[in-house]
Each structure stands twice: as structure tokens, then as C-alpha cells.
Amino acid sequence: MFIDEGRRAEEADVAEYYAGEREVWGFVPNYAACFAPRPQVAHAWRGLNGTIRSGMDRRRYEIASIGAARAVRSTYCTAAHSTALRDVCGDEEAVRAIAGGAGLSPVDEAVLRFAGKVATDAASIEQTDVDELRALGLSDADVADVVYAAAARAFFTAVLDGLGARLDEQTAAVFDPELRDAMVVGRPPADPAA
């Protein structure tokens, strides 16, 4: 981390935020320190992200999130959402296909690519990009959901990478080394020896 907010862990609002993170994950994730200066930002983020995720198919949400995360070179979010795609959605095959760069369905590939484009250069989106998704069966609401997921992911990854958060060793350890290495698209995972 580029900032040292561990000293604030004793403050009531930060301690409460860390306790909530520990309850969700079983540990305090490295990204939590990014929000220690302003836990209310983390709470607002969780509300926004939860609203986006609840309005769309969970599997598509994870694929869009991975597409955005990979495009902006966020190892942390690529691995975290790959974990959810595998464990929550039960789709290890898609995780391996994304990591290997081939093997996704045309719809999943288009969502992955579109989300990456939204996250890196939304101004370059053209009607043809949306028409491609429509031709694959996405409604206008589905397209908007992918944009919301990708735009929100771009915010979160910028916070994490801008403040130097590295993927937790607990999350990195849930993948075999070859698959984990394929998810390192930017900042490397935290060093367990550190």
C-alpha cells in the first residue's frame, strides 16, 4: 500500500468497517485500507455495486467485471471476480477460458470485450458495439447493466491500484499457480512472506 492507514483501525468508524469486511470475507482484505481514510466511501460503493449486481444476471455481472478489470490491468479485481464466477456461479470453465484467452461463447466474449472497452475508453463506444450485443440477444437494459458494472469496476480498480492495494494471499491461494499467473494482468499479488 502507498498509504498507511493501519493506525486508524482503532477509530470507531474504521474499526466498524474492518469488522464488517472480516465478517464478509473471514479476513480483512488488503483493499479495505484504501477506504480507511473515508469508510463512508466504501459504504456508498457497496450500496451502488450491490444495486448494480442485484439488477442483472450474476454470471453476466462477473464476466463484465472481469472484462473491465482485465482491461484496466487490475489483478485484484480479475482474481476476485474470477473466484465469484467459479464459486458463486459454478463456472470454472469460463474462468479458464478467460484466463486462456479463448473458449468463451460468442455472447460471453462480446460482453467481456464490451465491458473492457467501457472501462478503458467509453467515449469510443459506437452504435455498432451496442448492436453487436443486441444481435446476440441482449436487451437495452442488459446492455445498460453491462455498462453500469464496467463503469463501477473502473472506479473500484482505480482506487485499489491508485493506492497500491495488492491481491490478498488468501484469494491468490484458491487458484492453481498456472491459472493464478494468468490472472496477473497488472500489480502482482501480495507477497505472503511480507
PDB file of C-alpha atoms in Angstrom:
ATOM      1  CA  MET A   1       0.000   0.000   0.000  1.00  0.00           C
ATOM      2  CA  PHE A   2       1.114   3.504  -0.755  1.00  0.00           C
ATOM      3  CA  ILE A   3      -0.679   4.909   2.285  1.00  0.00           C
ATOM      4  CA  ASP A   4      -0.501   3.694   5.859  1.00  0.00           C
ATOM      5  CA  GLU A   5      -3.965   3.722   7.323  1.00  0.00           C
ATOM      6  CA  GLY A   6      -3.488   0.831   9.760  1.00  0.00           C
ATOM      7  CA  ARG A   7      -3.110   3.327  12.587  1.00  0.00           C
ATOM      8  CA  ARG A   8      -6.722   4.397  12.034  1.00  0.00           C
ATOM      9  CA  ALA A   9      -8.001   0.878  12.741  1.00  0.00           C
ATOM     10  CA  GLU A  10      -8.666   1.956  16.328  1.00  0.00           C
ATOM     11  CA  GLU A  11     -11.077   4.712  15.289  1.00  0.00           C
ATOM     12  CA  ALA A  12     -14.706   3.656  15.684  1.00  0.00           C
ATOM     13  CA  ASP A  13     -15.840   4.127  12.082  1.00  0.00           C
ATOM     14  CA  VAL A  14     -12.780   2.322  10.676  1.00  0.00           C
ATOM     15  CA  ALA A  15     -12.976  -0.478  13.246  1.00  0.00           C
ATOM     16  CA  GLU A  16     -16.637  -0.989  12.374  1.00  0.00           C
ATOM     17  CA  TYR A  17     -15.831  -1.035   8.650  1.00  0.00           C
ATOM     18  CA  TYR A  18     -12.992  -3.547   9.150  1.00  0.00           C
ATOM     19  CA  ALA A  19     -15.244  -5.740  11.316  1.00  0.00           C
ATOM     20  CA  GLY A  20     -17.837  -5.793   8.533  1.00  0.00           C
ATOM     21  CA  GLU A  21     -15.194  -6.775   5.975  1.00  0.00           C
ATOM     22  CA  ARG A  22     -13.904  -9.523   8.264  1.00  0.00           C
ATOM     23  CA  GLU A  23     -17.463 -10.834   8.642  1.00  0.00           C
ATOM     24  CA  VAL A  24     -17.946 -10.997   4.856  1.00  0.00           C
ATOM     25  CA  TRP A  25     -14.544 -12.425   3.881  1.00  0.00           C
ATOM     26  CA  GLY A  26     -13.231 -14.147   7.010  1.00  0.00           C
ATOM     27  CA  PHE A  27     -10.263 -11.742   6.979  1.00  0.00           C
ATOM     28  CA  VAL A  28      -9.732  -8.038   6.384  1.00  0.00           C
ATOM     29  CA  PRO A  29      -8.918  -7.761   2.672  1.00  0.00           C
ATOM     30  CA  ASN A  30      -5.997  -5.600   1.606  1.00  0.00           C
ATOM     31  CA  TYR A  31      -8.348  -3.265  -0.282  1.00  0.00           C
ATOM     32  CA  ALA A  32     -10.019  -2.243   2.997  1.00  0.00           C
ATOM     33  CA  ALA A  33      -7.093   0.024   3.887  1.00  0.00           C
ATOM     34  CA  CYS A  34      -7.847   2.056   0.749  1.00  0.00           C
ATOM     35  CA  PHE A  35     -11.122   3.117   2.354  1.00  0.00           C
ATOM     36  CA  ALA A  36      -9.847   3.643   5.906  1.00  0.00           C
ATOM     37  CA  PRO A  37      -9.472   7.408   5.375  1.00  0.00           C
ATOM     38  CA  ARG A  38     -13.174   7.587   4.402  1.00  0.00           C
ATOM     39  CA  PRO A  39     -15.177   4.446   5.283  1.00  0.00           C
ATOM     40  CA  GLN A  40     -18.341   6.210   4.123  1.00  0.00           C
ATOM     41  CA  VAL A  41     -16.995   5.951   0.551  1.00  0.00           C
ATOM     42  CA  ALA A  42     -16.757   2.168   0.983  1.00  0.00           C
ATOM     43  CA  HIS A  43     -20.338   2.060   2.251  1.00  0.00           C
ATOM     44  CA  ALA A  44     -21.557   4.136  -0.692  1.00  0.00           C
ATOM     45  CA  TRP A  45     -19.597   1.899  -3.072  1.00  0.00           C
ATOM     46  CA  ARG A  46     -21.113  -1.237  -1.556  1.00  0.00           C
ATOM     47  CA  GLY A  47     -24.618   0.210  -1.995  1.00  0.00           C
ATOM     48  CA  LEU A  48     -24.023   1.206  -5.610  1.00  0.00           C
ATOM     49  CA  ASN A  49     -22.330  -2.056  -6.524  1.00  0.00           C
ATOM     50  CA  GLY A  50     -24.998  -4.118  -4.774  1.00  0.00           C
ATOM     51  CA  THR A  51     -27.723  -2.275  -6.671  1.00  0.00           C
ATOM     52  CA  ILE A  52     -25.970  -2.880  -9.993  1.00  0.00           C
ATOM     53  CA  ARG A  53     -25.341  -6.567  -9.257  1.00  0.00           C
ATOM     54  CA  SER A  54     -28.865  -7.232  -7.981  1.00  0.00           C
ATOM     55  CA  GLY A  55     -30.409  -5.946 -11.197  1.00  0.00           C
ATOM     56  CA  MET A  56     -28.587  -8.269 -13.560  1.00  0.00           C
ATOM     57  CA  ASP A  57     -27.742 -11.888 -14.144  1.00  0.00           C
ATOM     58  CA  ARG A  58     -24.959 -12.734 -11.661  1.00  0.00           C
ATOM     59  CA  ARG A  59     -22.856 -14.650 -14.179  1.00  0.00           C
ATOM     60  CA  ARG A  60     -23.015 -11.773 -16.672  1.00  0.00           C
ATOM     61  CA  TYR A  61     -22.110  -9.353 -13.873  1.00  0.00           C
ATOM     62  CA  GLU A  62     -18.987 -11.367 -13.075  1.00  0.00           C
ATOM     63  CA  ILE A  63     -17.958 -11.632 -16.735  1.00  0.00           C
ATOM     64  CA  ALA A  64     -18.465  -7.882 -17.249  1.00  0.00           C
ATOM     65  CA  SER A  65     -16.494  -7.166 -14.074  1.00  0.00           C
ATOM     66  CA  ILE A  66     -13.640  -9.413 -15.202  1.00  0.00           C
ATOM     67  CA  GLY A  67     -13.669  -7.802 -18.653  1.00  0.00           C
ATOM     68  CA  ALA A  68     -13.390  -4.335 -17.135  1.00  0.00           C
ATOM     69  CA  ALA A  69     -10.782  -5.423 -14.574  1.00  0.00           C
ATOM     70  CA  ARG A  70      -8.570  -7.145 -17.152  1.00  0.00           C
ATOM     71  CA  ALA A  71      -8.782  -4.163 -19.492  1.00  0.00           C
ATOM     72  CA  VAL A  72      -7.568  -1.748 -16.803  1.00  0.00           C
ATOM     73  CA  ARG A  73      -4.967  -4.281 -15.646  1.00  0.00           C
ATOM     74  CA  SER A  74      -6.401  -4.926 -12.181  1.00  0.00           C
ATOM     75  CA  THR A  75      -5.049  -8.226 -10.908  1.00  0.00           C
ATOM     76  CA  TYR A  76      -7.001  -7.788  -7.667  1.00  0.00           C
ATOM     77  CA  CYS A  77     -10.433  -7.490  -9.299  1.00  0.00           C
ATOM     78  CA  THR A  78      -9.666 -10.000 -12.056  1.00  0.00           C
ATOM     79  CA  ALA A  79      -8.911 -12.671  -9.452  1.00  0.00           C
ATOM     80  CA  ALA A  80     -11.705 -11.688  -7.072  1.00  0.00           C
ATOM     81  CA  HIS A  81     -14.383 -11.820  -9.767  1.00  0.00           C
ATOM     82  CA  SER A  82     -12.910 -14.989 -11.248  1.00  0.00           C
ATOM     83  CA  THR A  83     -13.345 -16.516  -7.795  1.00  0.00           C
ATOM     84  CA  ALA A  84     -17.002 -15.447  -7.769  1.00  0.00           C
ATOM     85  CA  LEU A  85     -17.561 -16.712 -11.316  1.00  0.00           C
ATOM     86  CA  ARG A  86     -16.151 -20.076 -10.295  1.00  0.00           C
ATOM     87  CA  ASP A  87     -17.558 -20.403  -6.768  1.00  0.00           C
ATOM     88  CA  VAL A  88     -20.833 -18.451  -6.821  1.00  0.00           C
ATOM     89  CA  CYS A  89     -21.814 -19.094 -10.440  1.00  0.00           C
ATOM     90  CA  GLY A  90     -20.238 -22.550 -10.647  1.00  0.00           C
ATOM     91  CA  ASP A  91     -18.429 -21.799 -13.899  1.00  0.00           C
ATOM     92  CA  GLU A  92     -14.775 -22.774 -13.663  1.00  0.00           C
ATOM     93  CA  GLU A  93     -14.783 -23.474 -17.409  1.00  0.00           C
ATOM     94  CA  ALA A  94     -15.459 -19.783 -18.149  1.00  0.00           C
ATOM     95  CA  VAL A  95     -12.743 -18.730 -15.689  1.00  0.00           C
ATOM     96  CA  ARG A  96     -10.236 -20.930 -17.500  1.00  0.00           C
ATOM     97  CA  ALA A  97     -11.435 -19.734 -20.907  1.00  0.00           C
ATOM     98  CA  ILE A  98     -10.992 -16.085 -19.913  1.00  0.00           C
ATOM     99  CA  ALA A  99      -7.567 -16.754 -18.420  1.00  0.00           C
ATOM    100  CA  GLY A 100      -6.536 -18.694 -21.518  1.00  0.00           C
ATOM    101  CA  GLY A 101      -7.920 -16.133 -23.935  1.00  0.00           C
ATOM    102  CA  ALA A 102     -10.219 -18.500 -25.836  1.00  0.00           C
ATOM    103  CA  GLY A 103     -13.223 -20.761 -25.477  1.00  0.00           C
ATOM    104  CA  LEU A 104     -15.991 -18.432 -24.360  1.00  0.00           C
ATOM    105  CA  SER A 105     -19.378 -18.387 -26.056  1.00  0.00           C
ATOM    106  CA  PRO A 106     -19.914 -15.536 -28.542  1.00  0.00           C
ATOM    107  CA  VAL A 107     -22.198 -13.757 -26.043  1.00  0.00           C
ATOM    108  CA  ASP A 108     -19.708 -14.016 -23.175  1.00  0.00           C
ATOM    109  CA  GLU A 109     -16.829 -12.938 -25.408  1.00  0.00           C
ATOM    110  CA  ALA A 110     -18.796  -9.911 -26.614  1.00  0.00           C
ATOM    111  CA  VAL A 111     -19.738  -8.902 -23.041  1.00  0.00           C
ATOM    112  CA  LEU A 112     -16.119  -9.316 -21.896  1.00  0.00           C
ATOM    113  CA  ARG A 113     -14.821  -7.188 -24.773  1.00  0.00           C
ATOM    114  CA  PHE A 114     -17.563  -4.545 -24.480  1.00  0.00           C
ATOM    115  CA  ALA A 115     -17.026  -4.159 -20.712  1.00  0.00           C
ATOM    116  CA  GLY A 116     -13.302  -3.724 -21.301  1.00  0.00           C
ATOM    117  CA  LYS A 117     -13.963  -1.014 -23.856  1.00  0.00           C
ATOM    118  CA  VAL A 118     -16.352   0.780 -21.485  1.00  0.00           C
ATOM    119  CA  ALA A 119     -13.764   0.673 -18.692  1.00  0.00           C
ATOM    120  CA  THR A 120     -10.871   1.943 -20.805  1.00  0.00           C
ATOM    121  CA  ASP A 121     -12.427   4.225 -23.405  1.00  0.00           C
ATOM    122  CA  ALA A 122     -16.175   4.680 -23.035  1.00  0.00           C
ATOM    123  CA  ALA A 123     -16.132   7.582 -25.484  1.00  0.00           C
ATOM    124  CA  SER A 124     -15.128   5.148 -28.229  1.00  0.00           C
ATOM    125  CA  ILE A 125     -18.324   3.099 -27.849  1.00  0.00           C
ATOM    126  CA  GLU A 126     -20.316   3.237 -31.084  1.00  0.00           C
ATOM    127  CA  GLN A 127     -23.815   2.151 -32.034  1.00  0.00           C
ATOM    128  CA  THR A 128     -22.259  -0.892 -33.713  1.00  0.00           C
ATOM    129  CA  ASP A 129     -20.886  -2.054 -30.343  1.00  0.00           C
ATOM    130  CA  VAL A 130     -24.367  -1.998 -28.855  1.00  0.00           C
ATOM    131  CA  ASP A 131     -25.886  -3.533 -31.980  1.00  0.00           C
ATOM    132  CA  GLU A 132     -23.481  -6.469 -31.684  1.00  0.00           C
ATOM    133  CA  LEU A 133     -24.755  -7.185 -28.181  1.00  0.00           C
ATOM    134  CA  ARG A 134     -28.377  -6.812 -29.309  1.00  0.00           C
ATOM    135  CA  ALA A 135     -27.759  -9.264 -32.168  1.00  0.00           C
ATOM    136  CA  LEU A 136     -26.536 -11.763 -29.564  1.00  0.00           C
ATOM    137  CA  GLY A 137     -29.778 -11.432 -27.595  1.00  0.00           C
ATOM    138  CA  LEU A 138     -29.072  -8.679 -25.050  1.00  0.00           C
ATOM    139  CA  SER A 139     -31.850  -6.186 -24.435  1.00  0.00           C
ATOM    140  CA  ASP A 140     -31.185  -2.482 -23.996  1.00  0.00           C
ATOM    141  CA  ALA A 141     -31.498  -2.997 -20.227  1.00  0.00           C
ATOM    142  CA  ASP A 142     -28.918  -5.811 -20.425  1.00  0.00           C
ATOM    143  CA  VAL A 143     -26.521  -3.523 -22.296  1.00  0.00           C
ATOM    144  CA  ALA A 144     -27.023  -0.777 -19.710  1.00  0.00           C
ATOM    145  CA  ASP A 145     -26.333  -3.298 -16.917  1.00  0.00           C
ATOM    146  CA  VAL A 146     -23.009  -4.230 -18.518  1.00  0.00           C
ATOM    147  CA  VAL A 147     -22.117  -0.526 -18.777  1.00  0.00           C
ATOM    148  CA  TYR A 148     -23.031   0.043 -15.111  1.00  0.00           C
ATOM    149  CA  ALA A 149     -20.956  -2.960 -13.993  1.00  0.00           C
ATOM    150  CA  ALA A 150     -17.940  -1.948 -16.075  1.00  0.00           C
ATOM    151  CA  ALA A 151     -18.090   1.713 -15.042  1.00  0.00           C
ATOM    152  CA  ALA A 152     -18.379   0.809 -11.364  1.00  0.00           C
ATOM    153  CA  ARG A 153     -15.489  -1.644 -11.684  1.00  0.00           C
ATOM    154  CA  ALA A 154     -13.353   1.075 -13.279  1.00  0.00           C
ATOM    155  CA  PHE A 155     -13.902   3.235 -10.181  1.00  0.00           C
ATOM    156  CA  PHE A 156     -13.054   0.455  -7.740  1.00  0.00           C
ATOM    157  CA  THR A 157      -9.950  -0.707  -9.607  1.00  0.00           C
ATOM    158  CA  ALA A 158      -8.680   2.874  -9.845  1.00  0.00           C
ATOM    159  CA  VAL A 159      -8.988   3.253  -6.069  1.00  0.00           C
ATOM    160  CA  LEU A 160      -7.200  -0.026  -5.378  1.00  0.00           C
ATOM    161  CA  ASP A 161      -4.397   0.402  -7.879  1.00  0.00           C
ATOM    162  CA  GLY A 162      -4.078   4.132  -7.223  1.00  0.00           C
ATOM    163  CA  LEU A 163      -3.403   3.397  -3.559  1.00  0.00           C
ATOM    164  CA  GLY A 164      -1.275   0.296  -4.161  1.00  0.00           C
ATOM    165  CA  ALA A 165      -3.543  -2.497  -2.862  1.00  0.00           C
ATOM    166  CA  ARG A 166      -2.370  -5.956  -3.858  1.00  0.00           C
ATOM    167  CA  LEU A 167      -4.423  -9.123  -4.188  1.00  0.00           C
ATOM    168  CA  ASP A 168      -4.786 -10.894  -0.850  1.00  0.00           C
ATOM    169  CA  GLU A 169      -2.767 -14.057  -0.423  1.00  0.00           C
ATOM    170  CA  GLN A 170      -5.970 -15.806   0.732  1.00  0.00           C
ATOM    171  CA  THR A 171      -7.629 -15.144  -2.632  1.00  0.00           C
ATOM    172  CA  ALA A 172      -4.499 -15.856  -4.664  1.00  0.00           C
ATOM    173  CA  ALA A 173      -4.176 -19.229  -2.920  1.00  0.00           C
ATOM    174  CA  VAL A 174      -7.548 -20.502  -4.181  1.00  0.00           C
ATOM    175  CA  PHE A 175      -6.196 -20.940  -7.719  1.00  0.00           C
ATOM    176  CA  ASP A 176      -3.597 -23.332  -9.053  1.00  0.00           C
ATOM    177  CA  PRO A 177      -0.361 -21.462  -9.847  1.00  0.00           C
ATOM    178  CA  GLU A 178      -0.795 -21.573 -13.635  1.00  0.00           C
ATOM    179  CA  LEU A 179      -4.314 -20.130 -13.514  1.00  0.00           C
ATOM    180  CA  ARG A 180      -3.331 -17.568 -10.872  1.00  0.00           C
ATOM    181  CA  ASP A 181      -0.401 -16.433 -13.032  1.00  0.00           C
ATOM    182  CA  ALA A 182      -2.773 -15.915 -15.977  1.00  0.00           C
ATOM    183  CA  MET A 183      -4.796 -13.532 -13.802  1.00  0.00           C
ATOM    184  CA  VAL A 184      -1.830 -11.301 -13.036  1.00  0.00           C
ATOM    185  CA  VAL A 185      -2.609  -8.558 -15.511  1.00  0.00           C
ATOM    186  CA  GLY A 186      -1.133  -5.683 -13.508  1.00  0.00           C
ATOM    187  CA  ARG A 187       0.121  -5.317  -9.943  1.00  0.00           C
ATOM    188  CA  PRO A 188       1.319  -8.692  -8.577  1.00  0.00           C
ATOM    189  CA  PRO A 189      -0.428 -10.375  -5.628  1.00  0.00           C
ATOM    190  CA  ALA A 190       0.730  -9.606  -2.091  1.00  0.00           C
ATOM    191  CA  ASP A 191       3.853 -11.439  -1.062  1.00  0.00           C
ATOM    192  CA  PRO A 192       2.881 -13.931   1.666  1.00  0.00           C
ATOM    193  CA  ALA A 193       6.358 -13.569   3.195  1.00  0.00           C
ATOM    194  CA  ALA A 194       5.946  -9.807   3.645  1.00  0.00           C
TER     195      ALA A 194
END
